[in-house]
PDB file of C-alpha atoms in Angstrom:
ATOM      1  CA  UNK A   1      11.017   7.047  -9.789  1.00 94.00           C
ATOM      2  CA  UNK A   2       8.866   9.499  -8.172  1.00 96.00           C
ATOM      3  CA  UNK A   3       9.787  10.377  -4.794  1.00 97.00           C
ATOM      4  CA  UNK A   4       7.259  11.109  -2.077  1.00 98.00           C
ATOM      5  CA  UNK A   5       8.105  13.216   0.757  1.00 98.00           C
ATOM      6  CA  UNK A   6       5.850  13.283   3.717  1.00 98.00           C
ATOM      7  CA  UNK A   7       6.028  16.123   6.546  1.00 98.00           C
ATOM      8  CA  UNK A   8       6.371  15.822   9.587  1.00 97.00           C
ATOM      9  CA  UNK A   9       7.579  12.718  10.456  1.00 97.00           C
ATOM     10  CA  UNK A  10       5.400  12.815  13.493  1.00 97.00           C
ATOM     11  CA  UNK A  11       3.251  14.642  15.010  1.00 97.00           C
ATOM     12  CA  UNK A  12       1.994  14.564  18.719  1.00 97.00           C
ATOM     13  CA  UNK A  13      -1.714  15.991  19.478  1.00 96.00           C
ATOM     14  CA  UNK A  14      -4.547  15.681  21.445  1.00 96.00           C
ATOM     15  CA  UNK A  15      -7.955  14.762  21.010  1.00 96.00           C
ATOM     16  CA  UNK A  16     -10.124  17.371  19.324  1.00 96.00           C
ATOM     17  CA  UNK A  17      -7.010  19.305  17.550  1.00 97.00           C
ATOM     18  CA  UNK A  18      -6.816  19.705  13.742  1.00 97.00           C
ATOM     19  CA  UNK A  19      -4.078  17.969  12.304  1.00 98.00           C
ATOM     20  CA  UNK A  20      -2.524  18.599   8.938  1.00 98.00           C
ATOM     21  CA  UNK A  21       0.275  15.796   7.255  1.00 98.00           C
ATOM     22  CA  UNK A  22       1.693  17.423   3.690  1.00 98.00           C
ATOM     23  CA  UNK A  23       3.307  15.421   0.821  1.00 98.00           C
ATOM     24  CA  UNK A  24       5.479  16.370  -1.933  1.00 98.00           C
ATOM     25  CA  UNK A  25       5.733  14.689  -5.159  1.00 98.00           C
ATOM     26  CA  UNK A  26       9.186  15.117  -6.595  1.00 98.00           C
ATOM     27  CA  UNK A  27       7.326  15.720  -9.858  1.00 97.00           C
ATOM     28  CA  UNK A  28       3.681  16.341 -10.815  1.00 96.00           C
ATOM     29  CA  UNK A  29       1.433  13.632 -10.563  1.00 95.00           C
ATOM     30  CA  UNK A  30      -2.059  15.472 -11.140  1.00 94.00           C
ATOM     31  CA  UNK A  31      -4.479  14.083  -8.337  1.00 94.00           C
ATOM     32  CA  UNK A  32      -3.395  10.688  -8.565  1.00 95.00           C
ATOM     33  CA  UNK A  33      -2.233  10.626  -4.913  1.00 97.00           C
ATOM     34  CA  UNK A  34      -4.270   8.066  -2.564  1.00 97.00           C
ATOM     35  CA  UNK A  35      -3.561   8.094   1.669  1.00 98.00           C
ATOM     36  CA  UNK A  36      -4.068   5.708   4.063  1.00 98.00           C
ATOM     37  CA  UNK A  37      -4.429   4.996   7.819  1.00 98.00           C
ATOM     38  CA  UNK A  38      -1.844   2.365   9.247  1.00 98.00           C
ATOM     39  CA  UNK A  39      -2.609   1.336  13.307  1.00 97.00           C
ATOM     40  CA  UNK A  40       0.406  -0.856  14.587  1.00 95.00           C
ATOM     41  CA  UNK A  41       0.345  -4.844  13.453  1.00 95.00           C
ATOM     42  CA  UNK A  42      -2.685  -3.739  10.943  1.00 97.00           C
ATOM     43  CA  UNK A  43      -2.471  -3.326   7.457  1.00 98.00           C
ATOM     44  CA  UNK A  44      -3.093  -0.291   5.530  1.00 98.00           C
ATOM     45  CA  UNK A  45      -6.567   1.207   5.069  1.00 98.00           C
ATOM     46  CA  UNK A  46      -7.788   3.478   2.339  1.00 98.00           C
ATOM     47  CA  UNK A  47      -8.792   6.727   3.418  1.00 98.00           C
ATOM     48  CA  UNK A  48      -8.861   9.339   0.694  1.00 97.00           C
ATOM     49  CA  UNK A  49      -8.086   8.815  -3.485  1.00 96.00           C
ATOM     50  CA  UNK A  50      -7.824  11.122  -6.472  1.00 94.00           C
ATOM     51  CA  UNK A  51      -5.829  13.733  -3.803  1.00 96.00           C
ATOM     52  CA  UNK A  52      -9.657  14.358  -2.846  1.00 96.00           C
ATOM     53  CA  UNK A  53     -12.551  11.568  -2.980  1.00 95.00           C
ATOM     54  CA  UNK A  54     -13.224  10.433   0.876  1.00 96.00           C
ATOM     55  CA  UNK A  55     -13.472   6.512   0.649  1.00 96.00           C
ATOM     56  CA  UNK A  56     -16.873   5.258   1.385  1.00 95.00           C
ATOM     57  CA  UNK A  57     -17.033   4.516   4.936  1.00 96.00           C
ATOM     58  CA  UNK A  58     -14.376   7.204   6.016  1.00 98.00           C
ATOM     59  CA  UNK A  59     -15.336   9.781   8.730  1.00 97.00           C
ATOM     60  CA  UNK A  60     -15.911  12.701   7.384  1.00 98.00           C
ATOM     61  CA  UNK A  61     -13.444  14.693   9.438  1.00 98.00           C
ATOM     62  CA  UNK A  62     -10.813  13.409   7.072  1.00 98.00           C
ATOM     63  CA  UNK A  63     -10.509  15.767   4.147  1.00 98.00           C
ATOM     64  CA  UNK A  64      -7.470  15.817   1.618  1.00 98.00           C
ATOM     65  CA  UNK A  65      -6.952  18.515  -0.862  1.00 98.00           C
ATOM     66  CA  UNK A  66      -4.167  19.592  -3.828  1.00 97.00           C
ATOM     67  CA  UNK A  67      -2.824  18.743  -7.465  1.00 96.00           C
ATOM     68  CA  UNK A  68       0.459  18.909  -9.035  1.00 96.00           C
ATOM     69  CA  UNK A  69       3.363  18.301  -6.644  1.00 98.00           C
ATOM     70  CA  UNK A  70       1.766  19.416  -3.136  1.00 98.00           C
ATOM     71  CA  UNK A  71      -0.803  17.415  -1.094  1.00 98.00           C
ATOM     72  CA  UNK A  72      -2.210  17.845   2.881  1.00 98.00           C
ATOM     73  CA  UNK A  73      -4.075  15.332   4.589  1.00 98.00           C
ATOM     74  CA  UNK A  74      -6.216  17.194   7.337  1.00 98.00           C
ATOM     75  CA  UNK A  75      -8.131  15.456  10.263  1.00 98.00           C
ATOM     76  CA  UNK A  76     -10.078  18.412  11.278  1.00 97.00           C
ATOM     77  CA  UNK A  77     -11.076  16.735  15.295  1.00 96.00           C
ATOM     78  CA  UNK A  78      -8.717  13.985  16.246  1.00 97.00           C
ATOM     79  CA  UNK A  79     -10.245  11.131  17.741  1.00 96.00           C
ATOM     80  CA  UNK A  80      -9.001   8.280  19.999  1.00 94.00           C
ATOM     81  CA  UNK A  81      -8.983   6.154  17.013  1.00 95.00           C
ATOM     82  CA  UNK A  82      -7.187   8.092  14.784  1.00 96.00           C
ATOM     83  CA  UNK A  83      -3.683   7.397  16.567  1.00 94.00           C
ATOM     84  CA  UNK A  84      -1.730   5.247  13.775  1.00 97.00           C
ATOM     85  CA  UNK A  85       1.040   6.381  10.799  1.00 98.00           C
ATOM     86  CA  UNK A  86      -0.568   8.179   7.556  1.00 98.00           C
ATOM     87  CA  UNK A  87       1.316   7.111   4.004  1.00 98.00           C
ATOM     88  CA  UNK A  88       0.339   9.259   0.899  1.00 98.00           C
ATOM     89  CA  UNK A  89       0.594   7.245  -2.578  1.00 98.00           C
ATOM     90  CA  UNK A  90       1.449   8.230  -6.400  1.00 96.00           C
ATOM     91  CA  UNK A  91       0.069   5.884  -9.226  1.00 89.00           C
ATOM     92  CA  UNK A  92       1.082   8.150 -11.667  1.00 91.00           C
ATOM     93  CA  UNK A  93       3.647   5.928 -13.127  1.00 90.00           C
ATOM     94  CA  UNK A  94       5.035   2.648 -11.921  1.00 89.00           C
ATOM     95  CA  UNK A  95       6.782   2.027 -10.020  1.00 93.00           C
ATOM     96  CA  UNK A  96       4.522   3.044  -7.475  1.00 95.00           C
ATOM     97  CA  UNK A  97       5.862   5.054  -4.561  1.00 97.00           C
ATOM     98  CA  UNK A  98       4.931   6.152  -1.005  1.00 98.00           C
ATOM     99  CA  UNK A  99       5.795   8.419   1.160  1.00 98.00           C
ATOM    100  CA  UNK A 100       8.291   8.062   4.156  1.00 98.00           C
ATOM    101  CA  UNK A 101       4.915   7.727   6.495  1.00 98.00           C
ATOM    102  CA  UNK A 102       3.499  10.449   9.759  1.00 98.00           C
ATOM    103  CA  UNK A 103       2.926   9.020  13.311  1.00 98.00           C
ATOM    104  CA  UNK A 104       0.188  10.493  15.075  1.00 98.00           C
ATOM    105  CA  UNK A 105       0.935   9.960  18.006  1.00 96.00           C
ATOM    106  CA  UNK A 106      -0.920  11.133  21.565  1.00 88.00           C
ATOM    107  CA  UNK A 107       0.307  14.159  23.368  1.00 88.00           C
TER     108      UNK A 107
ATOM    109  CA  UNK B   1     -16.669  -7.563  -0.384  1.00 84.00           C
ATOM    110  CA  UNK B   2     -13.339  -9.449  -1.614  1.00 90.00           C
ATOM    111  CA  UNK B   3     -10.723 -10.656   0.955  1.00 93.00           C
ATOM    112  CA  UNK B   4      -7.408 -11.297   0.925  1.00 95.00           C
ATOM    113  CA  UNK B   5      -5.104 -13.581   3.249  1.00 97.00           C
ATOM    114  CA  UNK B   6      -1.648 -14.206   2.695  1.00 97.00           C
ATOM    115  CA  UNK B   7       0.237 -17.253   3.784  1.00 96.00           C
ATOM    116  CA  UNK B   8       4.043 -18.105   3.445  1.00 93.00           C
ATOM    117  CA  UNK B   9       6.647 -19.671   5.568  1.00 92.00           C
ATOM    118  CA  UNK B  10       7.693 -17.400   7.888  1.00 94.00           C
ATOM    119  CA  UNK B  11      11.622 -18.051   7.940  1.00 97.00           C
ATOM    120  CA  UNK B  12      13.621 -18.414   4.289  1.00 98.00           C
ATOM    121  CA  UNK B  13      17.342 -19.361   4.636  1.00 98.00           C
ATOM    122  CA  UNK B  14      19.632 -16.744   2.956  1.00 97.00           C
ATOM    123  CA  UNK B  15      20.186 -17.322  -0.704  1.00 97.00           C
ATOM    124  CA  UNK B  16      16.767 -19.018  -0.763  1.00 98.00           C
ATOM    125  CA  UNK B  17      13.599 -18.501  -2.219  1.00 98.00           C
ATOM    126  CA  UNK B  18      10.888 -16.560  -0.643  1.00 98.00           C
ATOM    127  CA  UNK B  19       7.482 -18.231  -2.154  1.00 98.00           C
ATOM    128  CA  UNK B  20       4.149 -16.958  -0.984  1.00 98.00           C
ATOM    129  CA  UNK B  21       0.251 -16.911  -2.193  1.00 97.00           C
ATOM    130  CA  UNK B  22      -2.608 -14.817  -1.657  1.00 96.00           C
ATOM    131  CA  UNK B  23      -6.514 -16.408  -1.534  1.00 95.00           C
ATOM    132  CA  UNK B  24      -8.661 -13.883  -2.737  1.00 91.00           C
ATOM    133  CA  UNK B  25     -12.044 -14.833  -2.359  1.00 86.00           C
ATOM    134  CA  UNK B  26     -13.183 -13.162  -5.816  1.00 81.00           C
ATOM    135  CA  UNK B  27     -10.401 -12.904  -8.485  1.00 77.00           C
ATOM    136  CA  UNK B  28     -11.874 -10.523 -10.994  1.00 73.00           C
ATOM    137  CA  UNK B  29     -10.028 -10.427 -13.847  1.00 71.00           C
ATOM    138  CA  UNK B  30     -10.459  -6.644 -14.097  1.00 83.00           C
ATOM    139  CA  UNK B  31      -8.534  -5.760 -11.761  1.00 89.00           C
ATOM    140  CA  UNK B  32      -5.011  -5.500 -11.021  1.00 92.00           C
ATOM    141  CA  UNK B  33      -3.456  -7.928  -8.192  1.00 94.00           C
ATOM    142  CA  UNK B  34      -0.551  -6.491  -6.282  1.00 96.00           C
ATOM    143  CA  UNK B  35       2.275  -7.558  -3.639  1.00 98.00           C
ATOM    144  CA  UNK B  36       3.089  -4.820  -1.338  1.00 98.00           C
ATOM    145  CA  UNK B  37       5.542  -5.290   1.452  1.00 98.00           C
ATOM    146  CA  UNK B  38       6.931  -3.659   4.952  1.00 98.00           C
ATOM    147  CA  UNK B  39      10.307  -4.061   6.542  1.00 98.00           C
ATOM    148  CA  UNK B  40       9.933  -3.990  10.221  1.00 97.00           C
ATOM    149  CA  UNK B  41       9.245  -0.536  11.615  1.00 95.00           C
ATOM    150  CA  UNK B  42       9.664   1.045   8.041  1.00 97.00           C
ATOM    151  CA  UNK B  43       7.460   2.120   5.441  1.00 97.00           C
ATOM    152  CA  UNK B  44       5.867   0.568   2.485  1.00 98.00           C
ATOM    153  CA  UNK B  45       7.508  -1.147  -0.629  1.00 98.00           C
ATOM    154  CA  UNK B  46       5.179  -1.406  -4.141  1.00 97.00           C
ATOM    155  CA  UNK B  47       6.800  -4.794  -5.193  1.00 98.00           C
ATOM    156  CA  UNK B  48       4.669  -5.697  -8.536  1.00 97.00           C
ATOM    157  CA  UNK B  49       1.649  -6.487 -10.206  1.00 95.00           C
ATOM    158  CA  UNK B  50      -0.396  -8.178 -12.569  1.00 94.00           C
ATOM    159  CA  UNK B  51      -3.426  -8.044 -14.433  1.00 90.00           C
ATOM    160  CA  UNK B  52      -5.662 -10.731 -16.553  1.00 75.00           C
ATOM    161  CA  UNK B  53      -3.961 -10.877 -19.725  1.00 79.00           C
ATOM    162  CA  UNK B  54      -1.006 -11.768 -17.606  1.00 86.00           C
ATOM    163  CA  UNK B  55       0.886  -8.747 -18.069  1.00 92.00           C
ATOM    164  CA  UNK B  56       2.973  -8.053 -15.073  1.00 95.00           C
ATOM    165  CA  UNK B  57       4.752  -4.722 -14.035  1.00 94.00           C
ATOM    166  CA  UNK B  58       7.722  -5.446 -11.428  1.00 96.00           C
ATOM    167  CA  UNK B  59       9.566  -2.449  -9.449  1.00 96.00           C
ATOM    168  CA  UNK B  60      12.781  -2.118 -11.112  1.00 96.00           C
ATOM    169  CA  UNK B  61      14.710  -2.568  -7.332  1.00 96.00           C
ATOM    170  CA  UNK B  62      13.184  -5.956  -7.207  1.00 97.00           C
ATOM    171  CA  UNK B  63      12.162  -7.017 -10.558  1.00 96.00           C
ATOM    172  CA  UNK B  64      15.596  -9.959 -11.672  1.00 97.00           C
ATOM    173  CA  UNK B  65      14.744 -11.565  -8.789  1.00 97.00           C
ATOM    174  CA  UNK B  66      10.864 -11.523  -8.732  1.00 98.00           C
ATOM    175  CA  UNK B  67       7.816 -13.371 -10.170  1.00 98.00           C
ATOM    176  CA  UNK B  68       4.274 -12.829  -9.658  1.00 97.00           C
ATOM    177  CA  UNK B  69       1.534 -14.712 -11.180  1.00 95.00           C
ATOM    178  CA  UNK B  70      -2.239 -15.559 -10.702  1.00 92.00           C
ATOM    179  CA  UNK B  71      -3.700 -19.406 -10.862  1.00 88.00           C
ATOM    180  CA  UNK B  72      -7.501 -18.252 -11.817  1.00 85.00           C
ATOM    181  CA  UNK B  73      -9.212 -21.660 -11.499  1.00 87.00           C
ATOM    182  CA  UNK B  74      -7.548 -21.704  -7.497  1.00 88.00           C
ATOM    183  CA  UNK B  75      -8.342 -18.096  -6.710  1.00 88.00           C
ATOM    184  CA  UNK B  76      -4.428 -17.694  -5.572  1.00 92.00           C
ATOM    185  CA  UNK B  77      -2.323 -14.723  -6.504  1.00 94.00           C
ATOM    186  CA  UNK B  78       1.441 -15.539  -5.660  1.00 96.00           C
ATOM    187  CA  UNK B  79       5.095 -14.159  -5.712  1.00 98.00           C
ATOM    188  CA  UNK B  80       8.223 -16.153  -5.602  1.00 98.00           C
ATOM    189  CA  UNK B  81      11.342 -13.738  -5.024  1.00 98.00           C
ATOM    190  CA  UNK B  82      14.751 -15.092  -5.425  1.00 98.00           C
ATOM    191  CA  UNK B  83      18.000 -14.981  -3.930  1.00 98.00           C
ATOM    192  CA  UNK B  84      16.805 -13.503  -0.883  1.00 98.00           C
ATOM    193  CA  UNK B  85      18.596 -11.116   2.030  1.00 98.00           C
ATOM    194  CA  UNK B  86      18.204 -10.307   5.412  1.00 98.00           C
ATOM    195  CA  UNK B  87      17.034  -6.939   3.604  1.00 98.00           C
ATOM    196  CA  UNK B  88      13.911  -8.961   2.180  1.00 98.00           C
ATOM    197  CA  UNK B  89      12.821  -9.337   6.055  1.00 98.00           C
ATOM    198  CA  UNK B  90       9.258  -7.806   5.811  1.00 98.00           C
ATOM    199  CA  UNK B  91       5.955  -7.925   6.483  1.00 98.00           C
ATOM    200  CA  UNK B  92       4.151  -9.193   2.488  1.00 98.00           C
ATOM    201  CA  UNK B  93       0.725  -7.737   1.907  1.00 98.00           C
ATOM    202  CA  UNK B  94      -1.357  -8.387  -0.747  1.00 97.00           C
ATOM    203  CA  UNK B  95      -3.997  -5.868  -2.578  1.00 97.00           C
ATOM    204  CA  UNK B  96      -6.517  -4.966  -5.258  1.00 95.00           C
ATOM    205  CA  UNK B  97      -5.454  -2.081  -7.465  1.00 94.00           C
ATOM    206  CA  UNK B  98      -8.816  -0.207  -8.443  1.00 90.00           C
ATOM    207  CA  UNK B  99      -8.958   2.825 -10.497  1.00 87.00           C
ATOM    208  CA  UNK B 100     -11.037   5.307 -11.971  1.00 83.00           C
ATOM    209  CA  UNK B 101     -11.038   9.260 -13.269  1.00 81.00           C
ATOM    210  CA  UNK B 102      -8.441  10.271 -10.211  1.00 76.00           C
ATOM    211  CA  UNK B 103      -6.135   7.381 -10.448  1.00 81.00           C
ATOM    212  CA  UNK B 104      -5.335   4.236  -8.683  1.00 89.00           C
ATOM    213  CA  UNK B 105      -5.494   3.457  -5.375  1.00 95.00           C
ATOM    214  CA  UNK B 106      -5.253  -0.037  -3.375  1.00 97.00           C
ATOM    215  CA  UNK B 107      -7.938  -1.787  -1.575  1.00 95.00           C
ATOM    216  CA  UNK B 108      -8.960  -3.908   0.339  1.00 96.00           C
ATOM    217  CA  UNK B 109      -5.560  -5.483   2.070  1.00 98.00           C
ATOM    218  CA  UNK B 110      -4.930  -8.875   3.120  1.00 97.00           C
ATOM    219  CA  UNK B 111      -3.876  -8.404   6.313  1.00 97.00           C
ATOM    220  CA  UNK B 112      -0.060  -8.882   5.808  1.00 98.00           C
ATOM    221  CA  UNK B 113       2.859 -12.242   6.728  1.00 98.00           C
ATOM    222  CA  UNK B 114       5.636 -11.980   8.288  1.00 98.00           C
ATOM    223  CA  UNK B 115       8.750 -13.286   6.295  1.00 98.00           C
ATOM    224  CA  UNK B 116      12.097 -13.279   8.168  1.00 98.00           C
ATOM    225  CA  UNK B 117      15.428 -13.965   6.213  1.00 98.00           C
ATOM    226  CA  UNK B 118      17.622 -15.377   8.529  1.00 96.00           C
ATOM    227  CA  UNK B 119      19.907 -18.867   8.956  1.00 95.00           C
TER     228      UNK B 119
END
């Protein structure tokens, strides 16, 4: 299996900061990473695929970049709503794996 | 816009069988229909999948226990997993795999059930 390791864990910030989430793929996977926005009792919602392609509807402050093994996830100003967990995604072969998950969580 | 709900039966005895279906209001057979699940305050589990021609791809961790299927005429994707454990407590989503030039990616979500293993 692929393994998918997300850092930090968590992260505590305020509104208007930057905030970068990596993910390592334990091998490469091209860009076939996808990440999504958790908020608590919710289910997950697309953000970004292909490591790079912002999901239509998706504020534009969320970018992702990367190929290979290494990934970031960048908010560039955190807003009120953007408090929830962050899971990155290989579907480079099955079975499918995430990663461990990154609370943002309000400073 | 597909949707997805889930609906199962909340509490399965130990040793049981954990049975549960998906409506999906548009079940195009080009996609791939997928069971993803979420042990409370963890992270998230890729159970299995299936596409039209009925070809199903199970994670290895789950897959002598598990069946996944798709009744087309009833719009219902469902799962039946066997044998079940208190470590089978989760929360069951169900998605659409889509795909294209960049890989696959899952959306939209049902938004999730609740299964507790526990006598």
């Amino acid at each position: 299996d692929i393994e998918m390791t997300q850092s930090p864990s968590s992260v505590s910030a305020s509104v208007g900061d930057r905030v970068t989430i990596t993910c390592q793929a334990s091998q490469g996977i091209s860009s076939w990473l996808a990440w999504y926005q958790q908020r608590p009792g919710k289910a997950p919602k697309l953000l970004i695929y292909g490591a790079s392609n912002l999901h239509s509807g998706v504020p534009s402050r969320f970018s992702g970049s990367g190929s290979g093994t290494d990934f970031t996830l960048t908010i560039s100003s955190l807003q009120p709503e953007d408090f929830a967990t962050y899971y990155c995604q290989q579907a480079k072969s099955f079975p499918v794996t995430f990663g461990g998950g990154t609370k943002v969580e309000i400073k | 816009q597909v949707q997805l709900q889930e609906s199962g039966p909340g509490l399965v005895r130990p040793s049981g069988t954990l049975s549960l279906v998906c409506d999906v209001s548009k079940l195009s057979s080009t996609y791939y229909w997928v069971w993803i699940r979420q042990p409370p305050g963890k992270g998230l589990e890729w159970i299995g999948c299936i596409y039209q021609s009925g070809d199903t791809y199970y994670n290895p961790s789950l897959e002598s226990r598990l069946m996944i299927s798709v009744d087309r005429a009833k719009n219902l994707l469902s799962m039946q997993l066997n044998s079940v454990t208190a470590a089978d407590t989760a929360v069951y989503f169900c998605t659409r795999r889509d795909s294209g030039a960049y890989g696959d990616w899952f959306d939209p979500w049902g938004q999730g059930t609740l299964v507790t293993v526990s006598s």
